PDB file of C-alpha atoms in Angstrom:
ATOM      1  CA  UNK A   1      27.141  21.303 -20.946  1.00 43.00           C
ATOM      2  CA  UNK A   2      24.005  21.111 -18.486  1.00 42.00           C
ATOM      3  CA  UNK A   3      23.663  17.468 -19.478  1.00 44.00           C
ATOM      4  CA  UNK A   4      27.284  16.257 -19.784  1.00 46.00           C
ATOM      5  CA  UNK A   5      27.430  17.790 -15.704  1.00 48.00           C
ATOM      6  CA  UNK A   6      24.164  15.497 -15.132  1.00 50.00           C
ATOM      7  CA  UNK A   7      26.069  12.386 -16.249  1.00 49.00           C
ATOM      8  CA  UNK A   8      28.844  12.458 -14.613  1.00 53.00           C
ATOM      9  CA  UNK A   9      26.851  13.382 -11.297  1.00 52.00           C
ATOM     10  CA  UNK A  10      24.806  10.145 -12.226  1.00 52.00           C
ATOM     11  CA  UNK A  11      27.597   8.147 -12.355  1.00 49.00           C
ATOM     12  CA  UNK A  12      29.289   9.131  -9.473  1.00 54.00           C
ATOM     13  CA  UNK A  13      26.067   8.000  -7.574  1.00 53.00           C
ATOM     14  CA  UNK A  14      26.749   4.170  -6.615  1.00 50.00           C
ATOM     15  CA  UNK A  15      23.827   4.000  -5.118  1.00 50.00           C
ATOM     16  CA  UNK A  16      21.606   3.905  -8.628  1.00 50.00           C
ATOM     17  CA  UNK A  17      22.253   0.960 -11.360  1.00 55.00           C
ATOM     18  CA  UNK A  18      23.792   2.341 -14.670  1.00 50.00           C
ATOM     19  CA  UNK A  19      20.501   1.039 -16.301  1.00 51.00           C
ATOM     20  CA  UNK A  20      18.336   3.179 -13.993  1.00 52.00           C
ATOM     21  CA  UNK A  21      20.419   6.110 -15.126  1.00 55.00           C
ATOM     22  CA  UNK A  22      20.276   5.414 -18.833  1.00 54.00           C
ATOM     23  CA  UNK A  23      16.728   5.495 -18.492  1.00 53.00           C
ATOM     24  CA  UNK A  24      16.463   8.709 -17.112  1.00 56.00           C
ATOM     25  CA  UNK A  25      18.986  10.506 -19.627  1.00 57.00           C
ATOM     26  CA  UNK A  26      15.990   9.001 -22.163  1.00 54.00           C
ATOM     27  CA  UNK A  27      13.177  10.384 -20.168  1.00 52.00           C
ATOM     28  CA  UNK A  28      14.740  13.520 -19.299  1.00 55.00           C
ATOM     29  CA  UNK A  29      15.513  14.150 -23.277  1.00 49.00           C
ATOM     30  CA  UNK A  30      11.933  12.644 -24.290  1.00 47.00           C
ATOM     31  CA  UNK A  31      10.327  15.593 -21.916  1.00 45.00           C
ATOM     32  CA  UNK A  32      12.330  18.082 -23.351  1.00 46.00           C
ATOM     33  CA  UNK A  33      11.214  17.195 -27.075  1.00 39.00           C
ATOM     34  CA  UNK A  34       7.987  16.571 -26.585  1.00 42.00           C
ATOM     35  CA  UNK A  35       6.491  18.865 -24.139  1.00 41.00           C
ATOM     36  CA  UNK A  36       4.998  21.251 -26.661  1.00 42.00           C
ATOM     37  CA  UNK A  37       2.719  18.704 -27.788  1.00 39.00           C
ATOM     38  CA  UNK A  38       1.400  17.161 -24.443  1.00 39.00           C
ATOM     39  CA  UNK A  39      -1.196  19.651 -23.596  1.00 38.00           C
ATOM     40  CA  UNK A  40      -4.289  17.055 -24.246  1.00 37.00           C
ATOM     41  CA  UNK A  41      -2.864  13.315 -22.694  1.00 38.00           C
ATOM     42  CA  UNK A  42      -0.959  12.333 -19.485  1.00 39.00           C
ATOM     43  CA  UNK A  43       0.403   8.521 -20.872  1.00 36.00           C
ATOM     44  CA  UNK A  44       2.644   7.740 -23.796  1.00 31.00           C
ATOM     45  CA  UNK A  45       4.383   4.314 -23.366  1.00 31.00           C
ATOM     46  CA  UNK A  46       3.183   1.369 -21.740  1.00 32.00           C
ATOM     47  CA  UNK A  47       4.794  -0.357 -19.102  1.00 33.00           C
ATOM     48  CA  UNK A  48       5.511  -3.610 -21.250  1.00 35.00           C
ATOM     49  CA  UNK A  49       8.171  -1.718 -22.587  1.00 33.00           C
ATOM     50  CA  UNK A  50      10.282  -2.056 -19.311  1.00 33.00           C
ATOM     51  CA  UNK A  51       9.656  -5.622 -18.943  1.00 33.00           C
ATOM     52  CA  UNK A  52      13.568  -6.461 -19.278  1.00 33.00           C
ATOM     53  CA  UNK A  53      14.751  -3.921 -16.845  1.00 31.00           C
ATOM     54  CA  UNK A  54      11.979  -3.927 -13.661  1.00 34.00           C
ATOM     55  CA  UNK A  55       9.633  -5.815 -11.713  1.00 36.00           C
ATOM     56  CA  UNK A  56       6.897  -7.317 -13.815  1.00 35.00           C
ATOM     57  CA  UNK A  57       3.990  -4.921 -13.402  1.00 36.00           C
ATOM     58  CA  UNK A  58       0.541  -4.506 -15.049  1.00 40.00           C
ATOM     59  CA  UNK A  59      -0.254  -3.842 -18.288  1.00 44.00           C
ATOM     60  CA  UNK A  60      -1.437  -0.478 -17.476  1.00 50.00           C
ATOM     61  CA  UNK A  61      -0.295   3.059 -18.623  1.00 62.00           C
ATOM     62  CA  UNK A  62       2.881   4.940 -17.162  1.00 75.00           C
ATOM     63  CA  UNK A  63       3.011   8.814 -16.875  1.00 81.00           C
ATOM     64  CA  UNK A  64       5.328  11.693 -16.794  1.00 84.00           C
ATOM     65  CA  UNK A  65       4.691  13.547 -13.424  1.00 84.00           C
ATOM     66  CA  UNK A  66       5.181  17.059 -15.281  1.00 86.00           C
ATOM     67  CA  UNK A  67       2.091  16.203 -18.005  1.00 88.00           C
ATOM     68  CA  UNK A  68      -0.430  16.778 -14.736  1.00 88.00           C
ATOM     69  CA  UNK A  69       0.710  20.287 -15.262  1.00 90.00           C
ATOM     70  CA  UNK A  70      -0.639  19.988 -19.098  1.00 90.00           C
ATOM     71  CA  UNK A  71      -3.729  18.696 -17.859  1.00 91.00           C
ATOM     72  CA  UNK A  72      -7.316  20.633 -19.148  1.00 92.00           C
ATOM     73  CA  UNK A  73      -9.567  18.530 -17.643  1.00 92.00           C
ATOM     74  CA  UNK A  74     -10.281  16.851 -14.584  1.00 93.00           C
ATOM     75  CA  UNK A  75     -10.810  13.022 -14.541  1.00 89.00           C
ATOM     76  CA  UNK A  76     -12.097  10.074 -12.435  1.00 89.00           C
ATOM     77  CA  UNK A  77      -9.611   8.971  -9.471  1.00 92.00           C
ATOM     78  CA  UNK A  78      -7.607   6.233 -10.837  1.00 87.00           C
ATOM     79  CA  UNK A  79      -4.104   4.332  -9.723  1.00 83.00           C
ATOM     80  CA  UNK A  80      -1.234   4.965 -12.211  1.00 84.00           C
ATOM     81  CA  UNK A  81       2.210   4.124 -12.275  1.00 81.00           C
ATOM     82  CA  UNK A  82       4.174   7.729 -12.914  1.00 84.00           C
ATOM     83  CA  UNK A  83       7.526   8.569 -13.387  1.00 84.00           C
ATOM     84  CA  UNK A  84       8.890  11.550 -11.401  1.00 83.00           C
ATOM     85  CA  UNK A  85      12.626  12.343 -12.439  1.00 78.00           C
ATOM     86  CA  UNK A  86      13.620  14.398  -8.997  1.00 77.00           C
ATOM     87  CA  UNK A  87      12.669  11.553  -7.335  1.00 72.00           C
ATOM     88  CA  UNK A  88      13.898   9.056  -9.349  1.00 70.00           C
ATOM     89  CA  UNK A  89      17.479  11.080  -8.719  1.00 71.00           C
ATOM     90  CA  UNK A  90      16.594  11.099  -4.716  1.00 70.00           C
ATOM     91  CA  UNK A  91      16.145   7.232  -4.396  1.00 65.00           C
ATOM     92  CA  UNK A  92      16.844   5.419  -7.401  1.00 65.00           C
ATOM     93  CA  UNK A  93      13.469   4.551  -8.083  1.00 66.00           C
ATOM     94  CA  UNK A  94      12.538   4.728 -11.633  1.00 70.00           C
ATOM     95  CA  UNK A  95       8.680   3.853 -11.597  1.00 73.00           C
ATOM     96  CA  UNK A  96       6.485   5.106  -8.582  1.00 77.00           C
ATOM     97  CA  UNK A  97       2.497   4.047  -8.087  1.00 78.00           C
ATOM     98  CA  UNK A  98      -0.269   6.078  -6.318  1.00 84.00           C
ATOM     99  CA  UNK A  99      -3.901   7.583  -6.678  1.00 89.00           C
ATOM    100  CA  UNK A 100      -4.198  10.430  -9.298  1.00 92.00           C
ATOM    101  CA  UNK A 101      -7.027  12.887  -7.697  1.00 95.00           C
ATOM    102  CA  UNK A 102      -8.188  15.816  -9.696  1.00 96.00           C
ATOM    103  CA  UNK A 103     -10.462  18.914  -9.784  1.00 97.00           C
ATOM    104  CA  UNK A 104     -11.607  21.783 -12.310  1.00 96.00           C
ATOM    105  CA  UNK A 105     -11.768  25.146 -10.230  1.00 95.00           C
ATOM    106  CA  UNK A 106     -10.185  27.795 -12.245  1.00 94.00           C
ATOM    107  CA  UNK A 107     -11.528  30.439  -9.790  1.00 95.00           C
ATOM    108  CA  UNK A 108     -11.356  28.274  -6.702  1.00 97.00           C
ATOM    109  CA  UNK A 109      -7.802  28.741  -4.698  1.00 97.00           C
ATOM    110  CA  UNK A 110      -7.457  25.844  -2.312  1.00 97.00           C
ATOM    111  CA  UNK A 111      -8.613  22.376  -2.971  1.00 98.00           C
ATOM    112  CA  UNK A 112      -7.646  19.831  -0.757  1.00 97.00           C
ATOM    113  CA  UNK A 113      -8.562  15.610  -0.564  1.00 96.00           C
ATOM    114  CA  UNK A 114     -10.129  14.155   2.621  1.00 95.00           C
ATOM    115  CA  UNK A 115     -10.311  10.761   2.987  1.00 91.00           C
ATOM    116  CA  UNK A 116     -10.505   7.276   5.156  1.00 89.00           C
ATOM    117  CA  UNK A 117      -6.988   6.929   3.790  1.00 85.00           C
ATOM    118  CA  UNK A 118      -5.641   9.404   5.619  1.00 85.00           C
ATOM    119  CA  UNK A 119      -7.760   9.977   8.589  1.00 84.00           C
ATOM    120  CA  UNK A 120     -10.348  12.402   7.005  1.00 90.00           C
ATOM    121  CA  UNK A 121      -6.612  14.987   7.408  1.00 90.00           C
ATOM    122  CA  UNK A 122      -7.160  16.818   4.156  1.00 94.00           C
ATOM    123  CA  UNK A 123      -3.827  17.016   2.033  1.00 94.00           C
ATOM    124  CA  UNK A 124      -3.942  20.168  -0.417  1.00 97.00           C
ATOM    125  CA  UNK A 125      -3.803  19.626  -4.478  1.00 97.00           C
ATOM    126  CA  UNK A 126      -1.793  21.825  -6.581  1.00 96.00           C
ATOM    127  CA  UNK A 127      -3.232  24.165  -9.460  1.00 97.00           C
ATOM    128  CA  UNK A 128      -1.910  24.104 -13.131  1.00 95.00           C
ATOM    129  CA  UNK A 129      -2.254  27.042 -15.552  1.00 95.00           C
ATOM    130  CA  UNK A 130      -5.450  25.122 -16.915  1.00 95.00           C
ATOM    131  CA  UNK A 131      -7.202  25.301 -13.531  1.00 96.00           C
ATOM    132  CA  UNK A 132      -7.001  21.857 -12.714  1.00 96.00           C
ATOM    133  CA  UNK A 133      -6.118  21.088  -9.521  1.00 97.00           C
ATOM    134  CA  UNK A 134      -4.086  17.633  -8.753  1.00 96.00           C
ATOM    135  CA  UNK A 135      -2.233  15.201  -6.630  1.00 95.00           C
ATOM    136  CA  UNK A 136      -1.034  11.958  -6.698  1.00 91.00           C
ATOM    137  CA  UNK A 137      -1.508   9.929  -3.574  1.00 88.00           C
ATOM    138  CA  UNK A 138       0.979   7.407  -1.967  1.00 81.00           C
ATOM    139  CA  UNK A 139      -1.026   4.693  -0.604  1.00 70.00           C
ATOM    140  CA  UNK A 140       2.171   3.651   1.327  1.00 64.00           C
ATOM    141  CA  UNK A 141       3.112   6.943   2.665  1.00 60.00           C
ATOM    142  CA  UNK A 142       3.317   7.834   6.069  1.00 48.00           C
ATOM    143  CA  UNK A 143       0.203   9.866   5.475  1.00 50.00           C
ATOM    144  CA  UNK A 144      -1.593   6.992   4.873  1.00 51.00           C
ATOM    145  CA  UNK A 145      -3.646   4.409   7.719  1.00 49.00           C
ATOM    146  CA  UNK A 146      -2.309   1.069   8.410  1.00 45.00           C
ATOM    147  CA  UNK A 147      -5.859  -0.689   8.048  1.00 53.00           C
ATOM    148  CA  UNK A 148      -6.146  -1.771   4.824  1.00 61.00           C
ATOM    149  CA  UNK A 149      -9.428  -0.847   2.858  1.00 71.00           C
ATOM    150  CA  UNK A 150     -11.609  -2.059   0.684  1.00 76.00           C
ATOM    151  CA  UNK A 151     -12.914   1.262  -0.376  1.00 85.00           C
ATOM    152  CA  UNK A 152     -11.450   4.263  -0.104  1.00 89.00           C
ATOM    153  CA  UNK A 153     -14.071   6.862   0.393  1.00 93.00           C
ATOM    154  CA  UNK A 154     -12.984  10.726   0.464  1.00 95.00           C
ATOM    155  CA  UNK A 155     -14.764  14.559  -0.163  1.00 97.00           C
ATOM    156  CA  UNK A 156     -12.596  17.734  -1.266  1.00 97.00           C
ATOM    157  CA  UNK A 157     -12.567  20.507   0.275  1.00 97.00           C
ATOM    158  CA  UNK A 158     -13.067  23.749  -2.275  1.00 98.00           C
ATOM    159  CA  UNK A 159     -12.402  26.908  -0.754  1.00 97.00           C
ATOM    160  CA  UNK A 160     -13.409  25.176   2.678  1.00 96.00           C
ATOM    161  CA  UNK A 161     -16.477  23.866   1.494  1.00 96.00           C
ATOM    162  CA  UNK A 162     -16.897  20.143   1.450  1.00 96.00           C
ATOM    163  CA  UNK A 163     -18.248  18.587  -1.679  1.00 96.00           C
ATOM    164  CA  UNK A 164     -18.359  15.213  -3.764  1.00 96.00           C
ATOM    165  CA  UNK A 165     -16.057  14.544  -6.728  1.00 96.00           C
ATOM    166  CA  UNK A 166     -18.036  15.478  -9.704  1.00 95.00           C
ATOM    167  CA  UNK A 167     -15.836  13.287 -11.704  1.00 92.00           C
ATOM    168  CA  UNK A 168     -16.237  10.636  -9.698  1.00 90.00           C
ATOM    169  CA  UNK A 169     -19.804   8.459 -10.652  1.00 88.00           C
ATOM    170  CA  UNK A 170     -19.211   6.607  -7.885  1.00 89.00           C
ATOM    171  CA  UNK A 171     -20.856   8.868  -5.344  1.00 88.00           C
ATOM    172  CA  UNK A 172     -23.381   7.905  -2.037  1.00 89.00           C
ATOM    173  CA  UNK A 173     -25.240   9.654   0.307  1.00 90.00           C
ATOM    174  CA  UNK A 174     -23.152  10.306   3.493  1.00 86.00           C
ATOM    175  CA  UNK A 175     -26.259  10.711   6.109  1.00 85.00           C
ATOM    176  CA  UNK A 176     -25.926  14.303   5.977  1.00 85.00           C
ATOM    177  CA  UNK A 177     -27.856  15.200   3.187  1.00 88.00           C
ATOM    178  CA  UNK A 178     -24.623  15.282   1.039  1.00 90.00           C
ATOM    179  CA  UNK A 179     -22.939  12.675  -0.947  1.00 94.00           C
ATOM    180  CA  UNK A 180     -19.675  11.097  -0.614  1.00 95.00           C
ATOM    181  CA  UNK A 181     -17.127   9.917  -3.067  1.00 95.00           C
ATOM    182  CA  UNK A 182     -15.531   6.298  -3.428  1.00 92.00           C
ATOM    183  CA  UNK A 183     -12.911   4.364  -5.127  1.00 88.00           C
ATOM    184  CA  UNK A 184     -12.192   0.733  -5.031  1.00 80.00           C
ATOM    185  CA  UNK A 185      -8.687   0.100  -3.382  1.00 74.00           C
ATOM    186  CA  UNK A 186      -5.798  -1.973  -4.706  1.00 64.00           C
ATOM    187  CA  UNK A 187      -3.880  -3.581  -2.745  1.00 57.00           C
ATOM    188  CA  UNK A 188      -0.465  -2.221  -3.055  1.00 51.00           C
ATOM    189  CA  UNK A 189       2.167  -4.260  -1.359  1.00 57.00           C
ATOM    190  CA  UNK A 190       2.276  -6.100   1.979  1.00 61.00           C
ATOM    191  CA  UNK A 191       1.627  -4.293   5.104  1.00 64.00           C
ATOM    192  CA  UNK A 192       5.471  -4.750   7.107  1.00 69.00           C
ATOM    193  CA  UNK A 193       3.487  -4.508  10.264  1.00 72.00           C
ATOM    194  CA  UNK A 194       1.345  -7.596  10.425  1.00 80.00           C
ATOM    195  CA  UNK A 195       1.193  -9.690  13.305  1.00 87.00           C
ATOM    196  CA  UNK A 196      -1.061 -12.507  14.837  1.00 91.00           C
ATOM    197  CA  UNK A 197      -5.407 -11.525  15.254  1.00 89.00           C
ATOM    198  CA  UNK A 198      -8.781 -13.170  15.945  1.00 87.00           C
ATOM    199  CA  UNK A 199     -10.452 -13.265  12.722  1.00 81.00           C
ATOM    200  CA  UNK A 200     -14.334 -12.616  12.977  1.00 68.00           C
ATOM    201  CA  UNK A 201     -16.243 -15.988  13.119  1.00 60.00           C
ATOM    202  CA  UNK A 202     -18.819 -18.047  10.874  1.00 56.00           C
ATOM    203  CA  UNK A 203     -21.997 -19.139  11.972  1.00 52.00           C
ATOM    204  CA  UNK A 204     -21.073 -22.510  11.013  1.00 52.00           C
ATOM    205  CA  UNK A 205     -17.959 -22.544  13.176  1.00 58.00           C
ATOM    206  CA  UNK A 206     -17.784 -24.607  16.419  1.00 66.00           C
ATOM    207  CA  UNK A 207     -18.635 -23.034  19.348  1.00 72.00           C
ATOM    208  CA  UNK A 208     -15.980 -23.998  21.522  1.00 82.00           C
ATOM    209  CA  UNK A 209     -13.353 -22.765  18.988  1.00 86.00           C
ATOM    210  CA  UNK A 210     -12.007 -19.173  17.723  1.00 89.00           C
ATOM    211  CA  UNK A 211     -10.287 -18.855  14.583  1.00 89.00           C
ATOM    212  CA  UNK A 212      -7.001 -17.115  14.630  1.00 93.00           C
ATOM    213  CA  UNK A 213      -4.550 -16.522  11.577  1.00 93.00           C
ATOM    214  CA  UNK A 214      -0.768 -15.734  12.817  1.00 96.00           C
ATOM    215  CA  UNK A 215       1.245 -13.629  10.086  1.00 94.00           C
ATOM    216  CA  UNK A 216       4.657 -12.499   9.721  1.00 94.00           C
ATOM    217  CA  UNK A 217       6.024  -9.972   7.063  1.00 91.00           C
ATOM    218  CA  UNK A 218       9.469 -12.378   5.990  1.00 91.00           C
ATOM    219  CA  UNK A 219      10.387 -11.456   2.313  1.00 90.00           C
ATOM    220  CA  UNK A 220      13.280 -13.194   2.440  1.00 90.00           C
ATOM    221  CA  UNK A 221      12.482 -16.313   4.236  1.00 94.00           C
ATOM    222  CA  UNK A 222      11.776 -19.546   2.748  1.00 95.00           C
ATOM    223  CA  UNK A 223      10.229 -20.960   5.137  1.00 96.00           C
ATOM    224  CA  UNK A 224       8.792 -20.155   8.379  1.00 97.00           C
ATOM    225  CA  UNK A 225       6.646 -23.049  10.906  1.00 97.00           C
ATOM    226  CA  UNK A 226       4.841 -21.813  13.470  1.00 97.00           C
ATOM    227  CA  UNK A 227       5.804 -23.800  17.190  1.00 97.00           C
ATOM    228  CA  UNK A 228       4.052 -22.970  20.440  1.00 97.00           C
ATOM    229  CA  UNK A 229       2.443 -24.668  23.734  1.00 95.00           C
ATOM    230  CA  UNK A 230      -0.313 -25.873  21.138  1.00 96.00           C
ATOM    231  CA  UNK A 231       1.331 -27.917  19.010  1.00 96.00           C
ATOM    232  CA  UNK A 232       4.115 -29.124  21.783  1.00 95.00           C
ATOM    233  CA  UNK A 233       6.887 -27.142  20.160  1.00 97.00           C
ATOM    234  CA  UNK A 234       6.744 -29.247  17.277  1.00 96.00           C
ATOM    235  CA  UNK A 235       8.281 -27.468  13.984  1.00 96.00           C
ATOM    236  CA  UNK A 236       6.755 -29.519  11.613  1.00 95.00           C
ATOM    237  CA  UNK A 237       3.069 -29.519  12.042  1.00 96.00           C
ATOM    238  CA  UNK A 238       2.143 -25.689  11.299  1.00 97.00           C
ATOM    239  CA  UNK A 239       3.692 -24.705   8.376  1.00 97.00           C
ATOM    240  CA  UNK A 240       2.813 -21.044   6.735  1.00 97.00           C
ATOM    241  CA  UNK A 241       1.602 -19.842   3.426  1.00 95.00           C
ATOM    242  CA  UNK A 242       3.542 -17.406   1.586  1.00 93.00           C
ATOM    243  CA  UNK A 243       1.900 -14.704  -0.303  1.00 87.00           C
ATOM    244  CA  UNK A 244       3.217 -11.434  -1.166  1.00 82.00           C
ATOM    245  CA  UNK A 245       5.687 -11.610   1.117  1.00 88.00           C
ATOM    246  CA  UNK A 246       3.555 -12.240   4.058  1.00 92.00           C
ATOM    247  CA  UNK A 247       3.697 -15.718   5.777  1.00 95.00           C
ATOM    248  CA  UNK A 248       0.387 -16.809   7.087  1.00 95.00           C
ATOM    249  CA  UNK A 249      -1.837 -19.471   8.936  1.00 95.00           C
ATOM    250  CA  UNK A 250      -5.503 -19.921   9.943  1.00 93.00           C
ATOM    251  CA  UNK A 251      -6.094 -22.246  12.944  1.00 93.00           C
ATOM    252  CA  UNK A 252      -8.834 -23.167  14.789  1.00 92.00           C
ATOM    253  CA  UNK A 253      -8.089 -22.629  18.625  1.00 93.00           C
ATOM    254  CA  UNK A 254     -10.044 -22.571  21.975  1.00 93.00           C
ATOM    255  CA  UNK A 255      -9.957 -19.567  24.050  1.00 93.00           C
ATOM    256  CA  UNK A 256      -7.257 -19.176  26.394  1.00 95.00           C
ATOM    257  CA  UNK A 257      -3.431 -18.024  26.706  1.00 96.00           C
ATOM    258  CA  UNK A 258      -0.604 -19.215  24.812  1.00 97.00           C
ATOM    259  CA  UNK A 259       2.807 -19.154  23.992  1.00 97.00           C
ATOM    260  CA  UNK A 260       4.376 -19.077  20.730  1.00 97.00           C
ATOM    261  CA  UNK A 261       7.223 -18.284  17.879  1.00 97.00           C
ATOM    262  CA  UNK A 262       8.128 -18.582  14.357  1.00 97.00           C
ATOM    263  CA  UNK A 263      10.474 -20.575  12.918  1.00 97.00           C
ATOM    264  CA  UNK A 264      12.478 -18.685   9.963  1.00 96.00           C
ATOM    265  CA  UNK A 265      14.448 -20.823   7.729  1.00 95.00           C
ATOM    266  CA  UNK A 266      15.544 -22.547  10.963  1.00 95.00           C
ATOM    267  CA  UNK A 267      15.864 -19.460  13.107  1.00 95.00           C
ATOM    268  CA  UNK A 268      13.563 -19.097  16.112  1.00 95.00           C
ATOM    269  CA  UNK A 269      12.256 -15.880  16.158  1.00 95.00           C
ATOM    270  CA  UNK A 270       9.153 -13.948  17.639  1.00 93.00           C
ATOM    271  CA  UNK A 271       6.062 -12.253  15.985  1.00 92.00           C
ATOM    272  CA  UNK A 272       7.768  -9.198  15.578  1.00 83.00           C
ATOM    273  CA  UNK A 273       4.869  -6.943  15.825  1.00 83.00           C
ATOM    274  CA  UNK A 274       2.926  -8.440  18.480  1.00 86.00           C
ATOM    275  CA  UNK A 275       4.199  -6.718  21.868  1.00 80.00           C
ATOM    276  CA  UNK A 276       3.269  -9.489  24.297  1.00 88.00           C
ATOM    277  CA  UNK A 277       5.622 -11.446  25.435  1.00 91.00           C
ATOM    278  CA  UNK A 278       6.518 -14.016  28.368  1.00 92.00           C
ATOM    279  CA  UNK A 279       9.248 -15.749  29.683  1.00 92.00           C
ATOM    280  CA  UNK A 280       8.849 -20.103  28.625  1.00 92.00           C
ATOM    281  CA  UNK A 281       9.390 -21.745  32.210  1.00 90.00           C
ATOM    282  CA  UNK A 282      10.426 -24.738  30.713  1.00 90.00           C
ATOM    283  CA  UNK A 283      13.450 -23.009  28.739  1.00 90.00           C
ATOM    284  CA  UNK A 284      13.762 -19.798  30.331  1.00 89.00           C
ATOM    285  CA  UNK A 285      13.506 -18.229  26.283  1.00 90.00           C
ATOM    286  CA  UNK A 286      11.243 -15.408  25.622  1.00 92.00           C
ATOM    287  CA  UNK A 287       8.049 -16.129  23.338  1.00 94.00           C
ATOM    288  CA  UNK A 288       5.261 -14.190  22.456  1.00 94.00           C
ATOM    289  CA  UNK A 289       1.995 -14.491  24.152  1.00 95.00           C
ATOM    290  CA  UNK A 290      -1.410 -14.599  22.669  1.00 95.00           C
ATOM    291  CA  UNK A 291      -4.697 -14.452  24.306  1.00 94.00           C
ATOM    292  CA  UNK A 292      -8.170 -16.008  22.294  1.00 93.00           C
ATOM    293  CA  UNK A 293     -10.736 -14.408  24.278  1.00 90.00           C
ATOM    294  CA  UNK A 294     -14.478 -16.212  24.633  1.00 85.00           C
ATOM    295  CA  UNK A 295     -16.703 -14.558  21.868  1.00 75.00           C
ATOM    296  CA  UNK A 296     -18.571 -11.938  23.360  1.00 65.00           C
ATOM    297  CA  UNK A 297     -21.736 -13.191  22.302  1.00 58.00           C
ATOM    298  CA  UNK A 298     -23.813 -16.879  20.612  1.00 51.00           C
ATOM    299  CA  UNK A 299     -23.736 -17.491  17.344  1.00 48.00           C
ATOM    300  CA  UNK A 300     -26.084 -19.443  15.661  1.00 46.00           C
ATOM    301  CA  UNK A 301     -25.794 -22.074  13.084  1.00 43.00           C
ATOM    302  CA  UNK A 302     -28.217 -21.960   9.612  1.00 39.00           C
TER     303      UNK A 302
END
């Protein structure tokens, strides 16, 4: 009765393809068969065996969120892909990806993780019957900085003492006579909010010159040119990279103010993120307005 309710709630949700739903009926009867015998691993399937229905992904392990609750042992901080059914029912989202943290403190009662990620705010774990404390981490979540990192460096906090991951081998000394845990990011998606910046220079560059890279987050576009009082408004001679759903392009420029837009499939647009803007006296059309300072100090050449 319980399930026959469930599908035709499912169904009656437009919002989620049939396929999606299918798939969770499976899961949902999957957990209730085997959750007797998942007391000792956290992956059963791997993800090549949704090739035909989702996104390509890696070849990498996929989890039931409900086996952290079977977990006896704490492990190194890893990124999974996990499949949460209440929240596959709240947005339609079958597979989800974030950071599995964990900790062994049976007679601990808080444990939180503080991190660069999030600010060094410490967001509590949650304690299974084993004593393992857990959480998986949205890199993408609001919680989460917009800087991307390289490495993502983080302490927990036991009982509100601060202390290293002792699961983690990946450990250094923090300048405080502690240690500090780290964890090589991956790059999960495209940051939405990217806009135009001075990139650091080279030694080798020319003096006279800074290098700037303009972006724009267009997933949809084709193709977007870059047009501005540098190239005389011409369309055709910057033309951006796509990766990832990012549109960028490096160019060498000399310090001083300009004007410019994008050019999306056609459509002149500005750099949506970039807050400066001035009114073209030539047109009377808005455009955004950059500034490449002078470097603040000589570089020089090897």
């Amino acid at each position: 009765m319980l399930f026959r309710k469930l599908i035709e709630l499912l169904f009656r949700m437009k919002s989620i393809p049939k396929i999606k739903i299918l798939l969770v009926l499976l899961l949902m009867i999957s957990v209730a068969i085997g959750a007797d015998d998942a007391g000792n691993w956290i992956g059963s399937f791997s993800s090549e065996d949704y090739e035909d229905f989702l996104e390509p992904v890696e070849k990498e392990k996929i989890y039931y969120y409900w086996q952290m609750e079977k977990l006896k042992r704490a492990v190194a901080p890893r990124y999974i892909r996990y499949i949460d059914s209440s929240l596959t029912l709240e947005t339609g989202k079958l597979l989800n990806r974030g950071i599995l943290f964990t900790f062994e403190g049976i007679e601990n009662e808080e444990v939180s993780v503080c991190g660069n990620f999030s600010l060094w705010r410490c967001i509590p774990l949650k304690k299974n019957d084993h004593g393992v404390f857990y959480i998986v981490f949205d890199p993408e979540s609001r919680d989460t900085i917009r800087e991307e990192l390289k490495i993502l460096e983080y302490k927990f906090r036991v009982d509100g003492l601060f202390t290293h991951d002792p699961s983690n081998p990946d450990s250094v000394e923090d300048g405080d006579g502690s240690l500090i845990s780290r964890l090589i990011a991956i790059s999960t998606g495209p940051d939405k909010l990217v806009t135009t910046r001075i990139l650091e220079d080279s030694p080798y560059e020319e003096l006279e010159y800074r290098t700037v890279e303009f972006r724009i987050y267009a997933p949809d576009a084709e193709m977007v040119t870059l047009v501005g009082d540098f190239n005389h408004w011409d369309p055709e001679e910057d033309i951006l990279k796509k990766e990832k759903e990012v549109f960028t392009l490096i160019k060498k420029m000399k310090p001083g103010n300009y004007l410019y837009n994008f050019v999306q499939d056609g459509k002149i647009i500005l750099d949506t993120f970039n807050q400066n803007t001035r009114l073209r006296e030539d047109t009377g059309e808005i455009s955004s307005y950059l500034i490449v300072p002078e470097r603040s100090y000589a570089l020089e050449r090897k």
